[in-house]
CSV table of C-alpha atoms in Angstrom, one decimal:
chain,number,residue,atom,x,y,z
A,1,MET,CA,-4.5,-0.2,-6.4
A,2,ALA,CA,-2.4,-3.2,-7.5
A,3,ALA,CA,-0.1,-1.1,-9.6
A,4,ASN,CA,3.3,-0.7,-8.0
A,5,SER,CA,3.0,3.1,-7.5
A,6,GLU,CA,-0.3,2.6,-5.8
A,7,SER,CA,0.2,-0.6,-3.8
A,8,ASP,CA,3.5,0.8,-2.5
A,9,ARG,CA,1.7,3.6,-0.6
A,10,LEU,CA,-0.6,1.3,1.4
A,11,ARG,CA,0.4,0.5,5.0
A,12,VAL,CA,-1.4,-2.5,6.5
A,13,VAL,CA,-1.5,-1.8,10.3
A,14,LEU,CA,-2.4,-4.7,12.7
A,15,VAL,CA,-3.3,-3.3,16.1
A,16,ALA,CA,-2.6,-5.5,19.1
A,17,PRO,CA,-2.8,-8.8,17.3
A,18,ARG,CA,-2.8,-11.8,19.6
A,19,ASN,CA,-1.9,-14.8,17.4
A,20,PRO,CA,1.4,-14.9,15.5
A,21,LEU,CA,-0.2,-17.3,13.0
A,22,ASN,CA,-2.7,-14.6,12.1
A,23,ILE,CA,0.1,-12.1,11.6
A,24,GLY,CA,1.9,-14.6,9.3
A,25,ALA,CA,-1.3,-15.2,7.4
A,26,ALA,CA,-1.8,-11.5,6.9
A,27,ALA,CA,1.8,-11.2,5.6
A,28,ARG,CA,1.2,-14.0,3.2
A,29,ALA,CA,-2.0,-12.3,1.9
A,30,MET,CA,-0.1,-9.1,1.4
A,31,SER,CA,2.6,-10.8,-0.6
A,32,ASN,CA,-0.1,-12.6,-2.7
A,33,PHE,CA,-1.6,-9.3,-3.8
A,34,GLY,CA,1.5,-7.2,-4.0
A,35,PHE,CA,1.4,-5.1,-0.8
A,36,PHE,CA,4.7,-5.1,1.1
A,37,HIS,CA,4.4,-2.6,4.0
A,38,LEU,CA,3.3,-4.2,7.3
A,39,ARG,CA,3.1,-2.3,10.6
A,40,VAL,CA,2.3,-3.9,13.9
A,41,VAL,CA,1.2,-2.1,17.0
A,42,ASN,CA,1.8,-3.8,20.4
A,43,PRO,CA,1.8,-7.4,19.2
A,44,TYR,CA,0.8,-9.9,22.0
A,45,ASP,CA,3.6,-12.3,20.9
A,46,LEU,CA,7.0,-10.8,20.2
A,47,ALA,CA,8.0,-13.9,18.2
A,48,PHE,CA,5.5,-13.2,15.4
A,49,ARG,CA,8.3,-12.8,12.9
A,50,GLU,CA,8.9,-16.6,13.1
A,51,ALA,CA,5.3,-17.5,12.2
A,52,ARG,CA,5.2,-20.5,9.9
A,53,SER,CA,1.9,-19.3,8.4
A,54,ALA,CA,3.8,-16.6,6.4
A,55,VAL,CA,4.5,-19.1,3.6
A,56,GLY,CA,6.5,-17.3,0.9
A,57,ALA,CA,6.3,-14.0,2.8
A,58,ALA,CA,9.2,-14.4,5.4
A,59,PRO,CA,11.1,-11.3,4.0
A,60,LEU,CA,8.0,-9.2,4.3
A,61,LEU,CA,7.4,-10.3,7.9
A,62,ALA,CA,11.0,-9.7,8.8
A,63,LYS,CA,10.8,-6.1,7.6
A,64,ALA,CA,7.5,-5.4,9.5
A,65,GLU,CA,7.7,-2.2,11.5
A,66,GLU,CA,6.7,-2.2,15.2
A,67,PHE,CA,5.0,0.7,17.0
A,68,LYS,CA,3.8,1.3,20.6
A,69,THR,CA,0.7,3.4,19.6
A,70,VAL,CA,-1.6,3.8,16.7
A,71,ALA,CA,-0.8,7.5,16.5
A,72,GLU,CA,2.9,6.6,15.9
A,73,ALA,CA,2.0,4.0,13.3
A,74,VAL,CA,-0.1,6.3,11.2
A,75,GLU,CA,1.6,9.7,11.7
A,76,ASP,CA,3.0,9.8,8.1
A,77,CYS,CA,-0.3,8.8,6.5
A,78,THR,CA,-2.8,11.3,5.1
A,79,LEU,CA,-5.7,8.8,5.0
A,80,VAL,CA,-6.4,6.3,7.8
A,81,VAL,CA,-9.2,3.8,7.3
A,82,GLY,CA,-10.4,1.5,10.1
A,83,THR,CA,-12.0,-1.9,9.6
A,84,THR,CA,-15.1,-2.7,11.7
A,85,ALA,CA,-18.0,-5.1,11.9
A,86,VAL,CA,-20.0,-2.1,13.3
A,87,GLY,CA,-22.3,-4.2,15.5
A,88,LEU,CA,-23.9,-2.1,18.2
A,89,ARG,CA,-21.4,0.7,18.0
A,90,GLN,CA,-22.5,4.3,17.5
A,91,LEU,CA,-19.9,5.4,15.0
A,92,GLN,CA,-19.4,9.1,14.1
A,93,HIS,CA,-17.6,8.6,10.8
A,94,PRO,CA,-18.9,7.3,7.4
A,95,VAL,CA,-18.9,3.5,7.1
A,96,ARG,CA,-18.4,2.2,3.6
A,97,ARG,CA,-18.8,-1.3,2.3
A,98,LEU,CA,-15.5,-2.8,1.1
A,99,ASP,CA,-16.3,-2.3,-2.6
A,100,GLN,CA,-17.2,1.3,-2.0
A,101,ALA,CA,-14.2,1.8,0.2
A,102,ALA,CA,-11.9,0.5,-2.5
A,103,ARG,CA,-13.1,3.1,-5.0
A,104,HIS,CA,-12.5,5.9,-2.5
A,105,LEU,CA,-9.0,4.6,-1.7
A,106,ARG,CA,-8.1,4.7,-5.4
A,107,LYS,CA,-9.1,8.3,-5.6
A,108,HIS,CA,-6.8,9.4,-2.9
A,109,PRO,CA,-3.9,11.6,-4.1
A,110,ALA,CA,-1.0,9.8,-5.7
A,111,GLY,CA,2.1,9.7,-3.5
A,112,SER,CA,0.2,10.1,-0.2
A,113,LEU,CA,0.4,7.2,2.3
A,114,VAL,CA,-2.7,5.3,3.3
A,115,ALA,CA,-3.1,3.3,6.4
A,116,LEU,CA,-5.6,0.4,6.6
A,117,LEU,CA,-6.2,-0.6,10.3
A,118,PHE,CA,-7.2,-4.1,11.6
A,119,GLY,CA,-8.0,-4.7,15.2
A,120,SER,CA,-7.1,-7.6,17.5
A,121,GLU,CA,-8.8,-10.9,17.1
A,122,LYS,CA,-10.6,-10.6,20.4
A,123,ARG,CA,-12.1,-7.1,20.4
A,124,GLY,CA,-11.3,-5.5,17.1
A,125,LEU,CA,-10.3,-1.8,17.1
A,126,SER,CA,-11.1,0.2,20.2
A,127,ASN,CA,-12.9,3.5,20.2
A,128,GLU,CA,-9.6,5.2,20.8
A,129,ASP,CA,-8.1,3.4,17.8
A,130,LEU,CA,-11.0,4.4,15.6
A,131,SER,CA,-10.7,8.0,16.7
A,132,HIS,CA,-7.5,8.2,14.5
A,133,CYS,CA,-9.4,7.2,11.4
A,134,HIS,CA,-11.0,9.4,8.7
A,135,TRP,CA,-13.6,6.8,7.9
A,136,PHE,CA,-14.3,3.1,8.3
A,137,LEU,CA,-14.9,0.1,6.0
A,138,ARG,CA,-16.8,-3.1,6.7
A,139,ILE,CA,-16.7,-6.4,4.9
A,140,PRO,CA,-20.3,-7.3,3.9
A,141,THR,CA,-20.7,-10.5,6.0
A,142,ARG,CA,-24.1,-11.8,7.1
A,143,GLU,CA,-25.6,-10.1,10.2
A,144,GLU,CA,-25.7,-13.3,12.3
A,145,HIS,CA,-21.9,-13.8,11.9
A,146,ARG,CA,-20.1,-10.5,11.5
A,147,SER,CA,-16.6,-11.2,12.8
A,148,MET,CA,-13.8,-12.7,10.6
A,149,ASN,CA,-10.4,-14.2,11.2
A,150,LEU,CA,-7.8,-11.5,11.1
A,151,GLY,CA,-5.7,-13.1,8.4
A,152,GLN,CA,-8.8,-13.7,6.2
A,153,ALA,CA,-10.1,-10.2,6.7
A,154,VAL,CA,-6.7,-8.8,5.5
A,155,ALA,CA,-6.8,-11.1,2.5
A,156,VAL,CA,-10.4,-10.1,1.5
A,157,CYS,CA,-9.7,-6.4,1.7
A,158,LEU,CA,-6.4,-6.6,-0.2
A,159,TYR,CA,-8.0,-8.8,-2.9
A,160,GLU,CA,-10.7,-6.2,-3.4
A,161,LEU,CA,-8.0,-3.5,-3.8
A,162,ALA,CA,-5.9,-5.6,-6.1
A,163,ARG,CA,-8.7,-6.6,-8.4
A,164,GLY,CA,-9.9,-3.0,-9.1
A,165,PRO,CA,-9.5,-1.1,-12.3
A,166,GLN,CA,-6.0,0.2,-12.9
A,167,ALA,CA,-7.2,3.4,-14.4
A,168,ALA,CA,-9.3,4.9,-11.6
A,169,SER,CA,-10.7,8.3,-11.3
A,170,LYS,CA,-8.2,11.2,-11.5
A,171,PRO,CA,-6.6,11.8,-8.2
A,172,GLU,CA,-7.5,15.0,-6.3
A,173,LYS,CA,-5.1,17.9,-7.0
A,174,GLN,CA,-4.5,19.0,-3.4
A,175,SER,CA,-2.7,16.7,-1.0
A,176,ALA,CA,-4.4,15.8,2.2
A,177,ALA,CA,-3.1,16.7,5.7
A,178,SER,CA,-1.0,14.0,7.3
A,179,SER,CA,-2.1,12.3,10.5
A,180,ALA,CA,0.8,13.9,12.3
A,181,ASP,CA,-0.5,17.4,11.4
A,182,LEU,CA,-4.0,16.4,12.4
A,183,GLU,CA,-2.7,15.2,15.8
A,184,ARG,CA,-0.8,18.5,16.3
A,185,LEU,CA,-4.0,20.3,15.4
A,186,THR,CA,-6.0,18.2,17.9
A,187,THR,CA,-3.5,18.9,20.6
A,188,LEU,CA,-3.6,22.6,20.1
A,189,LEU,CA,-7.4,22.7,19.9
A,190,LEU,CA,-7.7,20.8,23.2
A,191,GLU,CA,-5.2,23.1,24.8
A,192,GLY,CA,-7.2,26.1,23.7
A,193,LEU,CA,-10.5,24.5,24.9
A,194,ARG,CA,-9.0,23.8,28.3
A,195,SER,CA,-7.3,27.2,28.8
A,196,SER,CA,-10.6,28.9,27.9
A,197,GLY,CA,-12.5,26.7,30.4
A,198,TYR,CA,-14.8,25.3,27.8
A,199,LEU,CA,-14.2,21.6,28.7
A,200,LYS,CA,-14.9,22.3,32.4
A,201,SER,CA,-17.6,25.0,32.2
A,202,ASN,CA,-19.8,23.8,29.4
A,203,PRO,CA,-22.2,21.2,30.9
A,204,SER,CA,-24.0,20.8,27.6
A,205,GLY,CA,-20.8,20.3,25.7
A,206,LEU,CA,-18.2,17.6,25.5
A,207,GLN,CA,-18.4,16.4,29.1
A,208,LYS,CA,-22.1,16.2,29.4
A,209,ARG,CA,-22.3,12.5,30.2
A,210,ARG,CA,-20.0,10.3,32.1
A,211,SER,CA,-20.5,7.5,29.6
A,212,ALA,CA,-19.5,9.8,26.7
A,213,ALA,CA,-16.2,9.3,24.9
A,214,PRO,CA,-13.2,11.3,26.4
A,215,PRO,CA,-12.8,14.9,25.0
A,216,ASP,CA,-9.5,13.9,23.3
A,217,GLU,CA,-11.3,11.3,21.2
A,218,LYS,CA,-14.3,13.5,20.3
A,219,ILE,CA,-12.0,16.4,19.2
A,220,ARG,CA,-9.8,14.1,17.2
A,221,ARG,CA,-12.8,12.6,15.4
A,222,LEU,CA,-14.1,16.1,14.7
A,223,VAL,CA,-10.7,17.2,13.2
A,224,HIS,CA,-10.5,14.0,11.0
A,225,ARG,CA,-14.1,14.6,9.8
A,226,LEU,CA,-13.0,18.0,8.4
A,227,GLN,CA,-10.9,16.3,5.8
A,228,LEU,CA,-8.4,19.1,5.7
A,229,THR,CA,-5.8,19.5,3.0
A,230,ALA,CA,-2.1,19.9,3.9
A,231,SER,CA,-2.3,23.7,3.3
A,232,ASP,CA,-5.5,24.1,5.2
A,233,ALA,CA,-4.0,22.2,8.2
A,234,GLU,CA,-0.9,24.4,8.1
A,235,LEU,CA,-3.1,27.5,8.1
A,236,THR,CA,-5.3,26.2,10.9
A,237,LEU,CA,-2.2,25.3,13.0
A,238,GLY,CA,-0.9,28.8,12.6
A,239,ILE,CA,-4.2,30.4,13.6
A,240,LEU,CA,-4.5,28.2,16.7
A,241,ARG,CA,-0.9,29.0,17.7
A,242,GLN,CA,-1.5,32.7,17.4
A,243,ILE,CA,-4.7,32.5,19.4
A,244,LEU,CA,-3.1,30.6,22.2
A,245,TRP,CA,0.0,32.9,22.2
A,246,LYS,CA,-2.2,36.0,22.4
A,247,SER,CA,-4.4,34.4,25.1
A,248,GLN,CA,-1.5,33.5,27.3
A,249,LYS,CA,0.1,36.9,26.8
A,250,ASP,CA,-3.0,38.7,27.8
A,251,ASN,CA,-3.5,36.5,30.9
A,252,LYS,CA,0.0,37.1,32.3
A,253,PRO,CA,0.0,39.3,35.4
A,254,SER,CA,1.2,42.8,34.7
């Protein structure tokens, strides 16, 4: 992953970071290991670009991109991986140890952008944030003390990616669907489910329990678990558009 062509496609995404010193430390770690694309979603302190902890990485920090939502931050990426300590969460995607995750990241098609998400220092990634991910990785800390400092977590993950073999497995031939395509697919699918009455009339379905995740999150997770290629996503979008158009046409009063 440390080769220029591979490290250049990784986007490190910090979601709602609270301490500018941690953002600076993350930028320094990125520069150390040869990763130069930092994205920040709703930083708590807007003065993070002046963080003194970004020793030697001030240019990288100055070029960091800011976004209001996770969806916007990852829309051009075909693989989105969230970091989590797991804990008591009931996760619905695969969770890989860091060393396993690094091998999977290296197999991702060349030229496709990859987003690696890190949550805020206080709460980590929310369930809504995680719903944008294809799968998750965890750093193998001891059970009694799972959480890590944000800057250190970024450094550990990037070190593992940088130290891996340069000649990894051959990349897959077909390119994966982008997060933007998957989000459009999710939107259309939700529209179809609502227009058909499924979300309201199916008591055993998505809205069975009040404590369950919102339908948008459940459907988004389902779509990401399908691991669609770009061509499959395009085909599925076309199918859904045709179904919705036909349904709306038939339901118009004559």
